Structures are given as structure tokens and as C-alpha cells.
Coordinates of C-alpha atoms in Angstrom, one line a residue:
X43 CA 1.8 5.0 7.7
X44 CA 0.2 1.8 8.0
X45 CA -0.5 1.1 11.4
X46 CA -2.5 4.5 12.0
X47 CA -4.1 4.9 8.9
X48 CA -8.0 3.9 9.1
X49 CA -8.1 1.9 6.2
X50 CA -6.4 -1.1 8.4
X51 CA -9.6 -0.8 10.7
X52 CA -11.6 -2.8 8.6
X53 CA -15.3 -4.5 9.4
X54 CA -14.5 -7.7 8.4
X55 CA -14.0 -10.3 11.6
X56 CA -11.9 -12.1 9.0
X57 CA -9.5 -9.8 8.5
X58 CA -9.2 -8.3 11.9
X59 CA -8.1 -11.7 12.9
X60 CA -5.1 -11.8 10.5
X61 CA -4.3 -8.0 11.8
X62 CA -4.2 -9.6 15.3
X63 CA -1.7 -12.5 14.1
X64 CA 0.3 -10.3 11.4
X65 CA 0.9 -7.3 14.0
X66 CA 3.9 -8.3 16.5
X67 CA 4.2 -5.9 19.9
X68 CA 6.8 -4.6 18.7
X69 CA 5.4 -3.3 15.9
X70 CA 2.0 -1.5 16.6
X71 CA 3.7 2.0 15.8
X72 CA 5.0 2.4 11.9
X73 CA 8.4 1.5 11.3
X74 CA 9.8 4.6 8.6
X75 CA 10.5 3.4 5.4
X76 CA 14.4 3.0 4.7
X77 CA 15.2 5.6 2.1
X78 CA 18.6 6.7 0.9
X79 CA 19.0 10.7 0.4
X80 CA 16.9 12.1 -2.5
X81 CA 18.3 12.2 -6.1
X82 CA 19.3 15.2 -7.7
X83 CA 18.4 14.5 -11.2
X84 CA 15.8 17.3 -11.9
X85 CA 12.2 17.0 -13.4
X86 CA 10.6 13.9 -11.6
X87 CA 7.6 13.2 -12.7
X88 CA 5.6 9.8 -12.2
X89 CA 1.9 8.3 -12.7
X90 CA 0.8 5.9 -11.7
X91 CA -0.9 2.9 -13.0
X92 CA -2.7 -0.7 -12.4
X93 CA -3.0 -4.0 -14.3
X94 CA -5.1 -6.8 -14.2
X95 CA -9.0 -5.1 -12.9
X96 CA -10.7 -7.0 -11.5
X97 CA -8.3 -9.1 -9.9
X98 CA -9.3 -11.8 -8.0
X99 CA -8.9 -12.2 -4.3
X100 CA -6.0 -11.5 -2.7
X101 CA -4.0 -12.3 0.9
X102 CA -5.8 -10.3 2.6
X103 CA -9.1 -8.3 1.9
X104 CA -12.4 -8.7 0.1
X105 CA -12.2 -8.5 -3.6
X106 CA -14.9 -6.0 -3.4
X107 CA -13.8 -4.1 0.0
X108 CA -10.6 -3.3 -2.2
X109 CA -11.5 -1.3 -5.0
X110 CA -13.1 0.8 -2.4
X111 CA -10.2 1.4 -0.1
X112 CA -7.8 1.9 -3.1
X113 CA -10.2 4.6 -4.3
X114 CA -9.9 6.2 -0.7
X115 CA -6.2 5.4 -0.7
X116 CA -5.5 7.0 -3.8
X117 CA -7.2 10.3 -2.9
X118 CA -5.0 10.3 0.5
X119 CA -2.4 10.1 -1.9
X120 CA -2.8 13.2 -4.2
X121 CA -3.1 10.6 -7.0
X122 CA -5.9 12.5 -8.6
X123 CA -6.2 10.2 -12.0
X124 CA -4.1 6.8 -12.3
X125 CA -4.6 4.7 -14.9
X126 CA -7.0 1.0 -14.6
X127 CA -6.0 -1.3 -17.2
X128 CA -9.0 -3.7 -17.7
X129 CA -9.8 -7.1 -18.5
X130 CA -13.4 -7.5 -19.2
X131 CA -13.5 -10.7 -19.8
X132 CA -13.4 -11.1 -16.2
X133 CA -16.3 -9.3 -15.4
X134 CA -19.6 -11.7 -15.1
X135 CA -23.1 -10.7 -14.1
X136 CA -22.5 -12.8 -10.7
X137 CA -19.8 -10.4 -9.5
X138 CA -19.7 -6.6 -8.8
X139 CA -16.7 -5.8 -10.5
X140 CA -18.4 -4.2 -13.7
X141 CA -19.7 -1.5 -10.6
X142 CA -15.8 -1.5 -9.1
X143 CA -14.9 -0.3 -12.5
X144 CA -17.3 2.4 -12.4
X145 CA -16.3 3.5 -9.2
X146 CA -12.5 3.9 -10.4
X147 CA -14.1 6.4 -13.4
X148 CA -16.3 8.4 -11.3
X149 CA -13.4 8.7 -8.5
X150 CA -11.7 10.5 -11.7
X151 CA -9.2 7.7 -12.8
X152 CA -9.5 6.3 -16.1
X153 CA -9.7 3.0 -17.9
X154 CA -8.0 1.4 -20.9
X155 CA -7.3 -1.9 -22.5
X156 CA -5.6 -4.8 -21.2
X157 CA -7.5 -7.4 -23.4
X158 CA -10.2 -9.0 -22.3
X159 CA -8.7 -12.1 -21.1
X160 CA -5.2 -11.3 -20.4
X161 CA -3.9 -13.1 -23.4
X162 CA 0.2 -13.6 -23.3
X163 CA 1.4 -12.4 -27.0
X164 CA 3.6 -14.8 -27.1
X165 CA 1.8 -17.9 -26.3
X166 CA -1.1 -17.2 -28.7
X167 CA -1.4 -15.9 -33.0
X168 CA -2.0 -12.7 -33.5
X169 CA -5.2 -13.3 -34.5
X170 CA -6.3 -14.4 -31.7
X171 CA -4.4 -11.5 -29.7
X172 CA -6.1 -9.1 -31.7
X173 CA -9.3 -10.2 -30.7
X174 CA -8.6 -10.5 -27.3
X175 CA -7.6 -6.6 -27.8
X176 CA -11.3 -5.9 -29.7
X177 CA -13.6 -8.0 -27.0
X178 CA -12.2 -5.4 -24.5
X179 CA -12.8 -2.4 -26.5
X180 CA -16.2 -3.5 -27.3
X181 CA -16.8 -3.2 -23.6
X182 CA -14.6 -0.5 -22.8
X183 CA -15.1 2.2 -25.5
X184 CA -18.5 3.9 -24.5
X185 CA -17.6 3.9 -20.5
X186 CA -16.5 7.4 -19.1
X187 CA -12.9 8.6 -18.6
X188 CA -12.3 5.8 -21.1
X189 CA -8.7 6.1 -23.1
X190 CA -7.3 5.3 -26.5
X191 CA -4.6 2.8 -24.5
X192 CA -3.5 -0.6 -24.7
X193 CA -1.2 -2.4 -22.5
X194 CA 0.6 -5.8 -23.3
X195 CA 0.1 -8.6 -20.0
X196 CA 2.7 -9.4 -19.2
X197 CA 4.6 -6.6 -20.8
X198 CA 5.2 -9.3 -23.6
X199 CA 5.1 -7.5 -26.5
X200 CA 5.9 -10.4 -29.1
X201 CA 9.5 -11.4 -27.2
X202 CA 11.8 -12.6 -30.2
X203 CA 8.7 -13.0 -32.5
X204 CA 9.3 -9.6 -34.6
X205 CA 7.1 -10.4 -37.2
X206 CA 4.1 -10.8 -34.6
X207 CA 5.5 -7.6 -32.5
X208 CA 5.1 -5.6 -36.2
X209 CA 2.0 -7.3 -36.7
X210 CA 0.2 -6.0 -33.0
X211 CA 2.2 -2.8 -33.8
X212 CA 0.1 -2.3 -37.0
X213 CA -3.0 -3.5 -35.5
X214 CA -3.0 -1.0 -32.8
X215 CA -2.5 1.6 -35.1
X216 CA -5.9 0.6 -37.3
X217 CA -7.5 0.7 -33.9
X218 CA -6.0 4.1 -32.9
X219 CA -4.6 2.7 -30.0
X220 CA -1.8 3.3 -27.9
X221 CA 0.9 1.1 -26.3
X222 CA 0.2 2.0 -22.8
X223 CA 3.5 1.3 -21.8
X224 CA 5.3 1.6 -18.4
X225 CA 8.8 3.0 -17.2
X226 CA 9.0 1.2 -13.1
X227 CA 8.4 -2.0 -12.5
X228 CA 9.1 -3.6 -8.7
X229 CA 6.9 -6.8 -9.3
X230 CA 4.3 -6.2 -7.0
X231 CA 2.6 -9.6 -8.3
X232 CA 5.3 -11.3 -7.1
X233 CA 5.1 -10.1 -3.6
X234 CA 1.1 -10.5 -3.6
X235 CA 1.6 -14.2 -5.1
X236 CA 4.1 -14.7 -1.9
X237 CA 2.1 -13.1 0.6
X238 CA -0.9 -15.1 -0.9
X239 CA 1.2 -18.6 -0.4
X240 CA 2.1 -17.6 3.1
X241 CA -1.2 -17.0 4.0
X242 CA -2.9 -20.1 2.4
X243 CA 0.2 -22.1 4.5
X244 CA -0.9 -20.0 7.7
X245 CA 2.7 -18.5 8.1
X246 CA 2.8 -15.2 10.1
X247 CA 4.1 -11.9 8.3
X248 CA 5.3 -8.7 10.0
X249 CA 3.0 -6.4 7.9
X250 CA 5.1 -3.3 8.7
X251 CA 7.6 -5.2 6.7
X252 CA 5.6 -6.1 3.9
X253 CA 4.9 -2.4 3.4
X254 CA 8.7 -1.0 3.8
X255 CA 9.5 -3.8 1.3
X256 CA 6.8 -3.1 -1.2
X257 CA 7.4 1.3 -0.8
X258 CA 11.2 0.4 -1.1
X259 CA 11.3 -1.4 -3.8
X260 CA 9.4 1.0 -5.8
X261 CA 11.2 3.9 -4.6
X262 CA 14.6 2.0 -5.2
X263 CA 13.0 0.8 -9.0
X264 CA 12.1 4.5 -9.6
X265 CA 15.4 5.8 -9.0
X266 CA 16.8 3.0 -11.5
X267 CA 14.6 3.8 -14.0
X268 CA 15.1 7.8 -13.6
X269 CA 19.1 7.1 -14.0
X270 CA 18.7 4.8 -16.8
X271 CA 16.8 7.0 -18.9
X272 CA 19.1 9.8 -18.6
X273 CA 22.0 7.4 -19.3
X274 CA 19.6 5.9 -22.7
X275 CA 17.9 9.7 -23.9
X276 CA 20.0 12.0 -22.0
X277 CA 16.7 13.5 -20.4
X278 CA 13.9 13.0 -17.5
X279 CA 10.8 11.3 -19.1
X280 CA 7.8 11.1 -17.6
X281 CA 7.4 8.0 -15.8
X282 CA 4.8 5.6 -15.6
X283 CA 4.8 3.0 -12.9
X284 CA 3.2 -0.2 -13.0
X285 CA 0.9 -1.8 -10.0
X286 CA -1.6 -4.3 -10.3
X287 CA -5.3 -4.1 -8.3
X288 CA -4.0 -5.9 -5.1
X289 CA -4.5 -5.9 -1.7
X290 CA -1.1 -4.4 -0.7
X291 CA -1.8 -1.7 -3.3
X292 CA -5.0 -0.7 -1.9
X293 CA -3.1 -0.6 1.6
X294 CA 0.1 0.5 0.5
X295 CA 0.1 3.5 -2.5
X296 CA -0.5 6.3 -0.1
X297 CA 3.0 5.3 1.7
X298 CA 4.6 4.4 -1.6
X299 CA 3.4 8.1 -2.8
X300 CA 4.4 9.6 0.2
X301 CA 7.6 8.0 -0.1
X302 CA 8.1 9.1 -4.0
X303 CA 7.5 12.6 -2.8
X304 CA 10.3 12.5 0.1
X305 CA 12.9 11.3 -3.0
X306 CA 12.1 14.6 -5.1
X307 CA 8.8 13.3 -7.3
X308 CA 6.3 15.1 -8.3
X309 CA 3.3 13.1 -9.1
X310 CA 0.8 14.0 -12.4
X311 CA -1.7 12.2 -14.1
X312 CA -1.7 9.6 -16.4
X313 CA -2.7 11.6 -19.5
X314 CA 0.3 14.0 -18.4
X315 CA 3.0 11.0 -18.2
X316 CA 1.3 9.9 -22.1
X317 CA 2.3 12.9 -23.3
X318 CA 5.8 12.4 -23.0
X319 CA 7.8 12.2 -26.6
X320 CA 8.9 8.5 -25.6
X321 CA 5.1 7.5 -26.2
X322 CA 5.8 7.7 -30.1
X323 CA 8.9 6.3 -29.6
X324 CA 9.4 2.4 -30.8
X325 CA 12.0 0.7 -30.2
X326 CA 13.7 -2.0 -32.3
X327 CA 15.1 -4.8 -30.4
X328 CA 15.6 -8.4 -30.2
X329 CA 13.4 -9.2 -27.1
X330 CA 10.4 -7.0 -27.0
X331 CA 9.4 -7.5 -23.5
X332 CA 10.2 -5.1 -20.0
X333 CA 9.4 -1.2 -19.5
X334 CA 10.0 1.3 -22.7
X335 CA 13.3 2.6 -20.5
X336 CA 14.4 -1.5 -20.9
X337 CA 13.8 -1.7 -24.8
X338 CA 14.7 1.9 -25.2
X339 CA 18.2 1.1 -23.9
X340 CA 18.8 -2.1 -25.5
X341 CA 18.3 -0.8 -28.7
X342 CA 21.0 1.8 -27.8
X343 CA 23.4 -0.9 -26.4
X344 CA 23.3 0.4 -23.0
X345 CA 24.2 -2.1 -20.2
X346 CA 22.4 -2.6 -16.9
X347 CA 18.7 -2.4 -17.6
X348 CA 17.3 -4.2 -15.6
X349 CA 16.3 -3.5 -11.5
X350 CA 17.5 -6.4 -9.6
X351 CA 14.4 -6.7 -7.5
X352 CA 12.4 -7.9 -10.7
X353 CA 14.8 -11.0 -10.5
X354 CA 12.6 -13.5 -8.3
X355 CA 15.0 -15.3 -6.5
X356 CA 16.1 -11.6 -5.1
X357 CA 12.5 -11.0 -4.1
X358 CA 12.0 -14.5 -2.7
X359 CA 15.2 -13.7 -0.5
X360 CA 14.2 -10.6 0.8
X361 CA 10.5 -11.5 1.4
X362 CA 11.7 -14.6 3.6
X363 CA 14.2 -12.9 5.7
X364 CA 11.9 -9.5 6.0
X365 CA 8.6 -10.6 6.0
X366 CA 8.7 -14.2 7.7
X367 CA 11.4 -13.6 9.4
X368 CA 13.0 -17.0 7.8

């Protein structure tokens, strides 16, 4: 848990300041993560996976103190190969992030395509989409543990624009690419973007509440996913959940993996969770945007896809009254 783990005993001054103010008395020892009693449902397997590297700084560490604790993090975990989604574009000879992205391969994760400048498919042609997609793999495609996988920011994958979705869709398949799709989403941006405006505004935050909301919502998002796939294929995919490069994932996945492992998951690699039959699958819908589960199910007309958490104004509500203590 947090407060024992040595990652939190960092050498920046900075950041041991912040521990001083985030830390209450109360809460030097870990608080347990809230969890319900495990699922039943058998064969529950996730991966795991992050968007957006390099990401710029976040609330709380050094942009390049983070790659290295998520690396250390990640073996604590068992995760031995997660998924990096990459946006070159990012990456400029002032910065070491080009070496941070090296470090994820050699750790024995591996890296795919995320275009180079996180372009939003629906805010752009597909023209210039496509060669947002190419500038990365020009970068990309002779580094090691390098994959055959693209993955939509945003999750946008053309929205209501089906001639543009089928237009991507063809691309990628000229480029022998793969929609690196996902299956759990708990909008860990969201709470990084929060945490991130408290900080800037010099609010306090209980960080043992920041971690039990960012493992349980996971956990909780999971669970959703795992029941609405069986209600949608009548069967256990493998999941695939999305993080970003942040801070609270470099503090936080070894308790979120812990805690996936308490519900009944078992957790395999990336190339393991691409395997699954739904990576061929593609679905027909009127909104192509969310997880594969999400679009899966719509096209099936079954009701409640979505995990409530993803709805911001839930997130913003919990975060306040949790983490602030508003």
C-alpha cells in the first residue's frame, strides 16, 4: 500500500514537501481499499495498458522520475509486459523521453501507435489522421518490443462520421495495423487533471484517498465491463484496461493490481489480451467511440453500457467529497 511502499520516499525536496502537506495524522498507516466480495464469473483475465507517453508533467512527480518508478511499480506488480501507446511527436531532442521510452522496452513492456500528435478523429480529415498514424510508425517501427497496434485518442474512432470510421478502418488494414482497443476504462485523466487543478490552487488532498478512489474505480469499472461482456457475447474476454502515463499510475498500479487479484483476476500480457477473438471483431454502430465491450453491445441493443464513474460530474463529486474533503 501506499504509505509503506518506497516509491513515496522520493529525493526530490519538492515533493517531499507535498507528502508532508497531503499526509494527515490520521493517515500515515494505509487505509484498505473498499472492495465488495469477489465475482464469480470465471476466466478473468486483464492487461494492462497506457496512453499518451510521454505525458507531460503531472501533480505530483518529475516527468522523468516517473517513467522510472512506473517501471519499478509495474514489476512489484507482476505486470510483466503492459502495453505503451506512443506519441512521438512529443518527443524533442531537449527532453529525455525518447530514453523513457526505451526504458519501458527493455523493462519488457512494449510500444505501439497512438499517432504522433494525438490527433482527435473527429476533429480533423482523414488524411490528415492518417498521417498522424504514419509519422508515428516512422518512429516507432524499428524500436524493440515494438507491435503492429494502433489506438484511437480519445477512443474516437470517427463518432457518427461512418464514412471516416470505414475510411481509418481501411487504412489500418494497408498498414497491417491493429485497433488496439480497450475493454475498462475509470478515466484516470480525469482524476490526474483534478488532482493537477488542486495542486496548482494549493488545496490539500488526503493521498490515501486519492489511491482508494483511483484502485476502486478500476476495480468497480472492471467488474462492469466483465458483466457486460457476458450479458453482449455470452463469454469472458480478455480484458484490456486503459491508463494513461501519470503520476498516480506510477504510484498507484501496484495497489490497483493487487486489488484486481483480491476480486478473482488473473493478470497476462498484452499480446495475450490481443489474442482474444473480439480483436477481429468490428462493430457497426452509430457512435464509434467508448471500449470494444461499449460498441460491441450497442450494436447488439443491449442497455447499460456505460460505467457511471466515466460520467464527470460523478467523478468531480466523489473527488471533492473524498479527496478534499469538500
Amino acid at each position: 500500500m501506499l504509505a509503506l511502499s518506497p516509491r513515496t520516499f522520493l529525493p526530490s525536496v519538492l515533493l517531499a514537501i507535498v507528502l508532508f502537506a497531503f499526509f494527515r495524522p490520521d493517515h500515515f498507516a494505509a487505509v484498505p481499499v473498499s472492495e465488495a466480495a469477489p465475482a464469480s464469473r470465471p476466466d478473468k483475465r486483464i492487461a494492462f495498458s497506457f496512453d499518451d507517453a510521454p505525458r507531460s508533467a503531472g501533480a505530483f512527480l518529475d516527468p522523468d522520475e516517473r517513467p522510472r518508478l512506473l517501471i519499478e511499480a509495474l514489476e512489484t506488480a507482476g505486470i510483466e509486459q503492459a502495453a505503451f501507446f506512443i506519441n512521438p511527436g512529443r518527443i524533442t531532442a531537449h527532453d529525455n523521453d525518447a530514453a523513457d521510452i526505451a526504458a519501458y522496452a527493455r523493462a519488457g513492456h512494449v510500444l505501439a501507435n497512438h499517432t504522433a500528435s494525438h490527433s482527435k478523429l473527429s476533429a480533423v480529415s482523414s488524411a490528415v489522421f492518417l498521417a498522424d498514424i504514419d509519422a508515428a510508425e516512422t518512429w516507432l517501427r524499428d524500436k524493440p518490443n515494438y507491435r503492429p497496434w494502433f489506438r484511437f485518442p480519445f477512443l474516437d474512432e470517427g463518432r457518427k462520421n461512418r464514412a471516416k470510421r470505414d475510411r481509418i478502418r481501411a487504412g489500418l488494414k494497408r498498414r497491417g495495423l491493429m485497433n488496439g482497443y480497450v475493454t475498462v476504462d475509470a478515466s484516470d485523466w480525469y482524476l490526474e487533471d483534478m488532482a493537477v487543478a488542486a495542486t496548482n490552487a494549493g488545496r490539500l488532498m488526503d493521498w490515501n484517498a486519492l489511491r482508494d478512489l483511483f484502485v476502486e474505480s478500476y476495480v468497480q469499472s472492471a467488474r462492469f465491463s466483465d458483466e457486460l461482456a457476458w450479458r453482449t457475447l455470452d463469454r469472458a474476454p480478455v480484458q484490456m484496461i486503459l491508463l494513461h502515463e501519470t503520476d498516480m499510475a506510477a504510484m498507484f498500479v501496484d495497489d490497483l493490481a493487487a486489488a484486481l487479484k483480491r476480486d478473482g483476476w488473473t493478470i497476462v500480457t498484452a499480446d495475450e489480451a490481443y489474442r482474444d477473438p473480439i480483436a477481429h471483431m468490428e462493430p457497426d454502430v452509430d457512435f464509434a467511440d467508448g471500449t470494444r465491450i461499449q460498441m460491441l453491445a450497442a450494436e447488439r441493443n443491449v442497455g447499460n453500457r456505460w460505467y457511471e464513474r466515466n460520467n464527470q460530474k460523478v467523478a468531480k463529486k466523489l473527488f471533492a467529497e473524498r479527496v478534499l474533503r469538500d
